[in-house]
Amino acid sequence: MSIALQFDPYVQFAVENQDRLTRMLVEHVILVCQTLAIALPLGVGAGVFISMYDRASTPVLWFAGVLLTVPSIAFFGVLVPVLGIGAPPVIAALVCYSLLPIVRNTYIGLTRADASTVEAGTGLGMTRWQRLRRVRFPVALPVVMAGVRNAVVIVVGLAAIGAFIAGPGLGDFIFQGINSGNTPMIVVTTIVLSALALTFDYGLAVVEDLLRLRNGEAVDPNLVTKSVQRLPL
């Protein structure tokens, strides 16, 4: 009974605020999707570029790494005078934070494509761009997806800090809870945020394993793999 009473404030908060939690959750998902819609073409495009012009790989990866090391609140603060408050500066910062894993994994996947497979494409008379589109990129997709998984986890977490500059999403409840000392508000919102990150990661892990299986690669025997094996392929 005493244990149930300890959890009662958290359950009560979740029930009383389920509509607001749902709305903020949807806002958070939309924010993540908007960020990926910009970061994916930029990151994959940069990864393709440096895979074809290797001299550019070091400065591009260095720059993307530097962006990831900038403290998030400081980054948001720098963008506010330029983009104002709300979603625009949050999305801009999140795009910068998500670039490194996408660019790096695209570059690694493309440069480590099986040489014999690439040579087979050359033997068939494919041009450089045809080999990239039909041979190297399909082989690199599982590695690219692993980078996207990392980027999504980063974005889901950092998007919550965007509430510091009136950004949408679950971060608003976390900051309200900290300012008011409302522990149930903080804990429940953090649980929802963590569940969202795990859901994104799990879903993308299934996609990654599907791509590896399509390429004839071995996958680790884990929960994700078992889920993939149940799918009607």
CSV table of C-alpha atoms in Angstrom, one decimal:
chain,number,residue,atom,x,y,z
A,1,MET,CA,0.0,0.0,0.0
A,2,SER,CA,2.8,2.4,0.9
A,3,ILE,CA,4.6,1.8,-2.4
A,4,ALA,CA,1.3,2.5,-4.3
A,5,LEU,CA,0.9,5.8,-2.4
A,6,GLN,CA,4.4,6.8,-3.4
A,7,PHE,CA,3.5,6.5,-7.1
A,8,ASP,CA,0.1,8.0,-6.7
A,9,PRO,CA,1.2,11.7,-7.4
A,10,TYR,CA,2.9,10.6,-10.6
A,11,VAL,CA,-0.1,8.6,-11.8
A,12,GLN,CA,-2.4,11.5,-10.8
A,13,PHE,CA,-0.4,14.0,-12.7
A,14,ALA,CA,-0.3,11.8,-15.9
A,15,VAL,CA,-4.0,11.3,-15.8
A,16,GLU,CA,-4.9,14.9,-15.1
A,17,ASN,CA,-2.5,16.2,-17.8
A,18,GLN,CA,-2.8,13.5,-20.4
A,19,ASP,CA,-4.3,15.9,-23.0
A,20,ARG,CA,-1.4,18.4,-22.6
A,21,LEU,CA,1.2,15.6,-22.5
A,22,THR,CA,-0.3,14.2,-25.8
A,23,ARG,CA,-0.2,17.6,-27.4
A,24,MET,CA,3.4,18.2,-26.4
A,25,LEU,CA,4.4,14.7,-27.5
A,26,VAL,CA,2.9,15.4,-30.9
A,27,GLU,CA,4.7,18.7,-31.1
A,28,HIS,CA,8.0,17.0,-30.1
A,29,VAL,CA,7.6,14.4,-32.8
A,30,ILE,CA,6.8,17.1,-35.4
A,31,LEU,CA,9.9,19.0,-34.3
A,32,VAL,CA,12.1,15.9,-34.7
A,33,CYS,CA,10.6,15.2,-38.2
A,34,GLN,CA,11.1,18.8,-39.3
A,35,THR,CA,14.7,18.6,-38.2
A,36,LEU,CA,15.4,15.3,-40.0
A,37,ALA,CA,13.7,16.7,-43.1
A,38,ILE,CA,16.5,19.3,-43.3
A,39,ALA,CA,19.4,17.4,-41.8
A,40,LEU,CA,19.1,14.2,-43.9
A,41,PRO,CA,19.6,15.8,-47.3
A,42,LEU,CA,22.3,18.1,-45.9
A,43,GLY,CA,24.1,15.3,-44.1
A,44,VAL,CA,23.8,12.7,-46.8
A,45,GLY,CA,24.8,15.2,-49.4
A,46,ALA,CA,27.9,16.3,-47.5
A,47,GLY,CA,28.8,12.6,-46.9
A,48,VAL,CA,28.5,11.9,-50.6
A,49,PHE,CA,30.6,14.9,-51.5
A,50,ILE,CA,33.5,14.1,-49.2
A,51,SER,CA,33.4,10.4,-50.3
A,52,MET,CA,34.1,11.6,-53.8
A,53,TYR,CA,36.6,14.4,-52.8
A,54,ASP,CA,38.5,12.9,-49.9
A,55,ARG,CA,40.6,16.0,-49.3
A,56,ALA,CA,37.4,17.7,-48.0
A,57,SER,CA,36.6,14.9,-45.5
A,58,THR,CA,38.9,16.1,-42.7
A,59,PRO,CA,37.6,19.8,-42.6
A,60,VAL,CA,34.0,18.8,-43.1
A,61,LEU,CA,34.0,16.2,-40.4
A,62,TRP,CA,36.0,18.5,-38.1
A,63,PHE,CA,33.4,21.3,-38.6
A,64,ALA,CA,30.5,19.0,-38.0
A,65,GLY,CA,32.2,17.7,-34.8
A,66,VAL,CA,32.8,21.3,-33.6
A,67,LEU,CA,29.1,22.0,-34.0
A,68,LEU,CA,28.2,19.0,-31.8
A,69,THR,CA,30.4,20.3,-29.0
A,70,VAL,CA,28.8,23.7,-28.7
A,71,PRO,CA,26.6,23.8,-25.5
A,72,SER,CA,23.0,23.7,-26.5
A,73,ILE,CA,21.7,26.6,-24.4
A,74,ALA,CA,24.6,28.8,-25.7
A,75,PHE,CA,23.8,27.8,-29.3
A,76,PHE,CA,20.1,28.6,-28.8
A,77,GLY,CA,21.1,31.9,-27.3
A,78,VAL,CA,23.3,32.8,-30.3
A,79,LEU,CA,20.5,32.0,-32.7
A,80,VAL,CA,17.7,34.0,-30.9
A,81,PRO,CA,18.8,37.4,-32.2
A,82,VAL,CA,18.9,36.1,-35.7
A,83,LEU,CA,15.8,33.8,-35.8
A,84,GLY,CA,13.8,35.0,-32.9
A,85,ILE,CA,12.2,32.6,-30.3
A,86,GLY,CA,10.2,29.5,-30.8
A,87,ALA,CA,10.7,26.6,-33.3
A,88,PRO,CA,13.0,28.2,-36.0
A,89,PRO,CA,16.1,28.6,-33.8
A,90,VAL,CA,15.5,25.2,-32.2
A,91,ILE,CA,15.3,23.5,-35.5
A,92,ALA,CA,18.4,25.3,-36.8
A,93,ALA,CA,20.4,24.2,-33.8
A,94,LEU,CA,19.1,20.6,-33.9
A,95,VAL,CA,20.0,20.4,-37.6
A,96,CYS,CA,23.6,21.4,-36.7
A,97,TYR,CA,23.8,18.9,-33.9
A,98,SER,CA,22.5,16.0,-36.0
A,99,LEU,CA,24.9,16.5,-38.9
A,100,LEU,CA,28.0,14.7,-37.6
A,101,PRO,CA,26.6,11.2,-37.2
A,102,ILE,CA,24.8,11.4,-40.6
A,103,VAL,CA,27.8,12.9,-42.5
A,104,ARG,CA,30.3,10.5,-40.9
A,105,ASN,CA,28.3,7.4,-41.4
A,106,THR,CA,27.4,8.3,-45.0
A,107,TYR,CA,31.1,8.8,-45.7
A,108,ILE,CA,32.2,5.6,-44.0
A,109,GLY,CA,29.5,3.6,-45.7
A,110,LEU,CA,30.4,4.9,-49.2
A,111,THR,CA,34.1,4.6,-48.8
A,112,ARG,CA,34.0,1.1,-47.4
A,113,ALA,CA,31.8,-0.4,-50.0
A,114,ASP,CA,33.0,-3.7,-51.3
A,115,ALA,CA,35.7,-3.1,-53.9
A,116,SER,CA,34.7,-6.1,-56.0
A,117,THR,CA,31.1,-4.9,-56.2
A,118,VAL,CA,32.2,-1.4,-57.3
A,119,GLU,CA,34.5,-2.9,-59.9
A,120,ALA,CA,31.7,-5.0,-61.2
A,121,GLY,CA,29.7,-1.9,-61.8
A,122,THR,CA,32.7,-0.4,-63.6
A,123,GLY,CA,32.9,-3.5,-65.8
A,124,LEU,CA,29.3,-3.0,-66.8
A,125,GLY,CA,30.1,0.4,-68.1
A,126,MET,CA,28.5,2.5,-65.3
A,127,THR,CA,29.6,6.1,-64.9
A,128,ARG,CA,30.8,7.4,-61.5
A,129,TRP,CA,27.4,8.7,-60.6
A,130,GLN,CA,25.7,5.5,-61.7
A,131,ARG,CA,28.0,3.4,-59.5
A,132,LEU,CA,27.2,5.7,-56.6
A,133,ARG,CA,23.5,5.5,-57.1
A,134,ARG,CA,23.1,1.8,-58.1
A,135,VAL,CA,26.0,0.2,-56.3
A,136,ARG,CA,27.7,2.1,-53.5
A,137,PHE,CA,24.8,3.9,-51.9
A,138,PRO,CA,22.5,0.8,-51.6
A,139,VAL,CA,25.4,-1.0,-50.0
A,140,ALA,CA,26.0,1.9,-47.6
A,141,LEU,CA,22.4,2.4,-46.6
A,142,PRO,CA,22.6,0.3,-43.4
A,143,VAL,CA,25.6,2.3,-42.2
A,144,VAL,CA,23.8,5.5,-43.1
A,145,MET,CA,20.7,4.4,-41.1
A,146,ALA,CA,22.9,3.7,-38.1
A,147,GLY,CA,24.0,7.4,-38.3
A,148,VAL,CA,20.4,8.5,-38.6
A,149,ARG,CA,19.6,6.5,-35.4
A,150,ASN,CA,22.3,8.3,-33.5
A,151,ALA,CA,21.1,11.6,-34.8
A,152,VAL,CA,17.5,11.0,-33.9
A,153,VAL,CA,18.4,10.1,-30.3
A,154,ILE,CA,20.5,13.3,-30.1
A,155,VAL,CA,17.6,15.4,-31.5
A,156,VAL,CA,14.9,13.9,-29.3
A,157,GLY,CA,16.9,14.8,-26.2
A,158,LEU,CA,18.2,18.2,-27.1
A,159,ALA,CA,14.8,19.3,-28.5
A,160,ALA,CA,13.5,19.3,-24.9
A,161,ILE,CA,16.1,22.0,-24.0
A,162,GLY,CA,14.5,24.1,-26.8
A,163,ALA,CA,11.8,25.1,-24.3
A,164,PHE,CA,14.4,27.4,-22.9
A,165,ILE,CA,13.7,29.7,-25.9
A,166,ALA,CA,9.9,28.9,-26.1
A,167,GLY,CA,10.4,25.9,-28.4
A,168,PRO,CA,7.6,23.4,-28.8
A,169,GLY,CA,7.6,19.9,-27.3
A,170,LEU,CA,7.9,18.2,-24.0
A,171,GLY,CA,10.7,20.4,-22.7
A,172,ASP,CA,8.1,23.0,-21.5
A,173,PHE,CA,6.8,20.7,-18.8
A,174,ILE,CA,10.4,19.8,-17.7
A,175,PHE,CA,11.3,23.5,-17.3
A,176,GLN,CA,8.0,24.2,-15.6
A,177,GLY,CA,8.6,21.4,-13.2
A,178,ILE,CA,12.1,22.5,-12.4
A,179,ASN,CA,11.0,26.1,-11.8
A,180,SER,CA,8.1,25.1,-9.6
A,181,GLY,CA,9.7,22.1,-7.8
A,182,ASN,CA,7.0,19.8,-9.2
A,183,THR,CA,8.7,16.4,-9.1
A,184,PRO,CA,5.8,14.4,-10.7
A,185,MET,CA,5.8,16.9,-13.7
A,186,ILE,CA,9.5,16.4,-14.2
A,187,VAL,CA,9.5,12.6,-13.8
A,188,VAL,CA,6.4,11.8,-15.9
A,189,THR,CA,7.6,14.1,-18.7
A,190,THR,CA,11.1,12.5,-18.6
A,191,ILE,CA,9.6,9.1,-18.8
A,192,VAL,CA,7.5,10.1,-21.9
A,193,LEU,CA,10.6,11.7,-23.5
A,194,SER,CA,12.7,8.6,-22.9
A,195,ALA,CA,10.0,6.3,-24.3
A,196,LEU,CA,9.8,8.5,-27.4
A,197,ALA,CA,13.6,8.2,-27.9
A,198,LEU,CA,13.5,4.4,-27.4
A,199,THR,CA,10.6,4.1,-29.8
A,200,PHE,CA,12.4,6.1,-32.5
A,201,ASP,CA,15.6,4.1,-31.9
A,202,TYR,CA,13.8,0.7,-32.0
A,203,GLY,CA,11.9,1.6,-35.2
A,204,LEU,CA,15.0,2.7,-37.0
A,205,ALA,CA,17.0,-0.3,-35.7
A,206,VAL,CA,14.4,-2.5,-37.4
A,207,VAL,CA,14.8,-0.6,-40.7
A,208,GLU,CA,18.6,-0.9,-40.4
A,209,ASP,CA,18.4,-4.7,-39.9
A,210,LEU,CA,16.0,-5.0,-42.8
A,211,LEU,CA,18.6,-3.1,-45.0
A,212,ARG,CA,21.4,-5.4,-43.8
A,213,LEU,CA,19.3,-8.5,-44.5
A,214,ARG,CA,18.5,-7.2,-48.0
A,215,ASN,CA,22.3,-6.7,-48.6
A,216,GLY,CA,22.9,-10.3,-47.4
A,217,GLU,CA,24.7,-9.2,-44.2
A,218,ALA,CA,24.6,-10.9,-40.9
A,219,VAL,CA,22.8,-9.2,-38.1
A,220,ASP,CA,23.3,-9.6,-34.3
A,221,PRO,CA,20.8,-11.9,-32.6
A,222,ASN,CA,18.9,-9.4,-30.5
A,223,LEU,CA,15.4,-8.2,-29.8
A,224,VAL,CA,15.3,-6.1,-32.9
A,225,THR,CA,16.5,-9.0,-35.1
A,226,LYS,CA,13.8,-11.2,-33.7
A,227,SER,CA,11.2,-8.6,-34.6
A,228,VAL,CA,12.6,-8.3,-38.1
A,229,GLN,CA,12.5,-12.1,-38.6
A,230,ARG,CA,8.8,-12.1,-37.8
A,231,LEU,CA,8.0,-9.6,-40.6
A,232,PRO,CA,6.6,-11.1,-43.8
A,233,LEU,CA,9.5,-10.5,-46.1
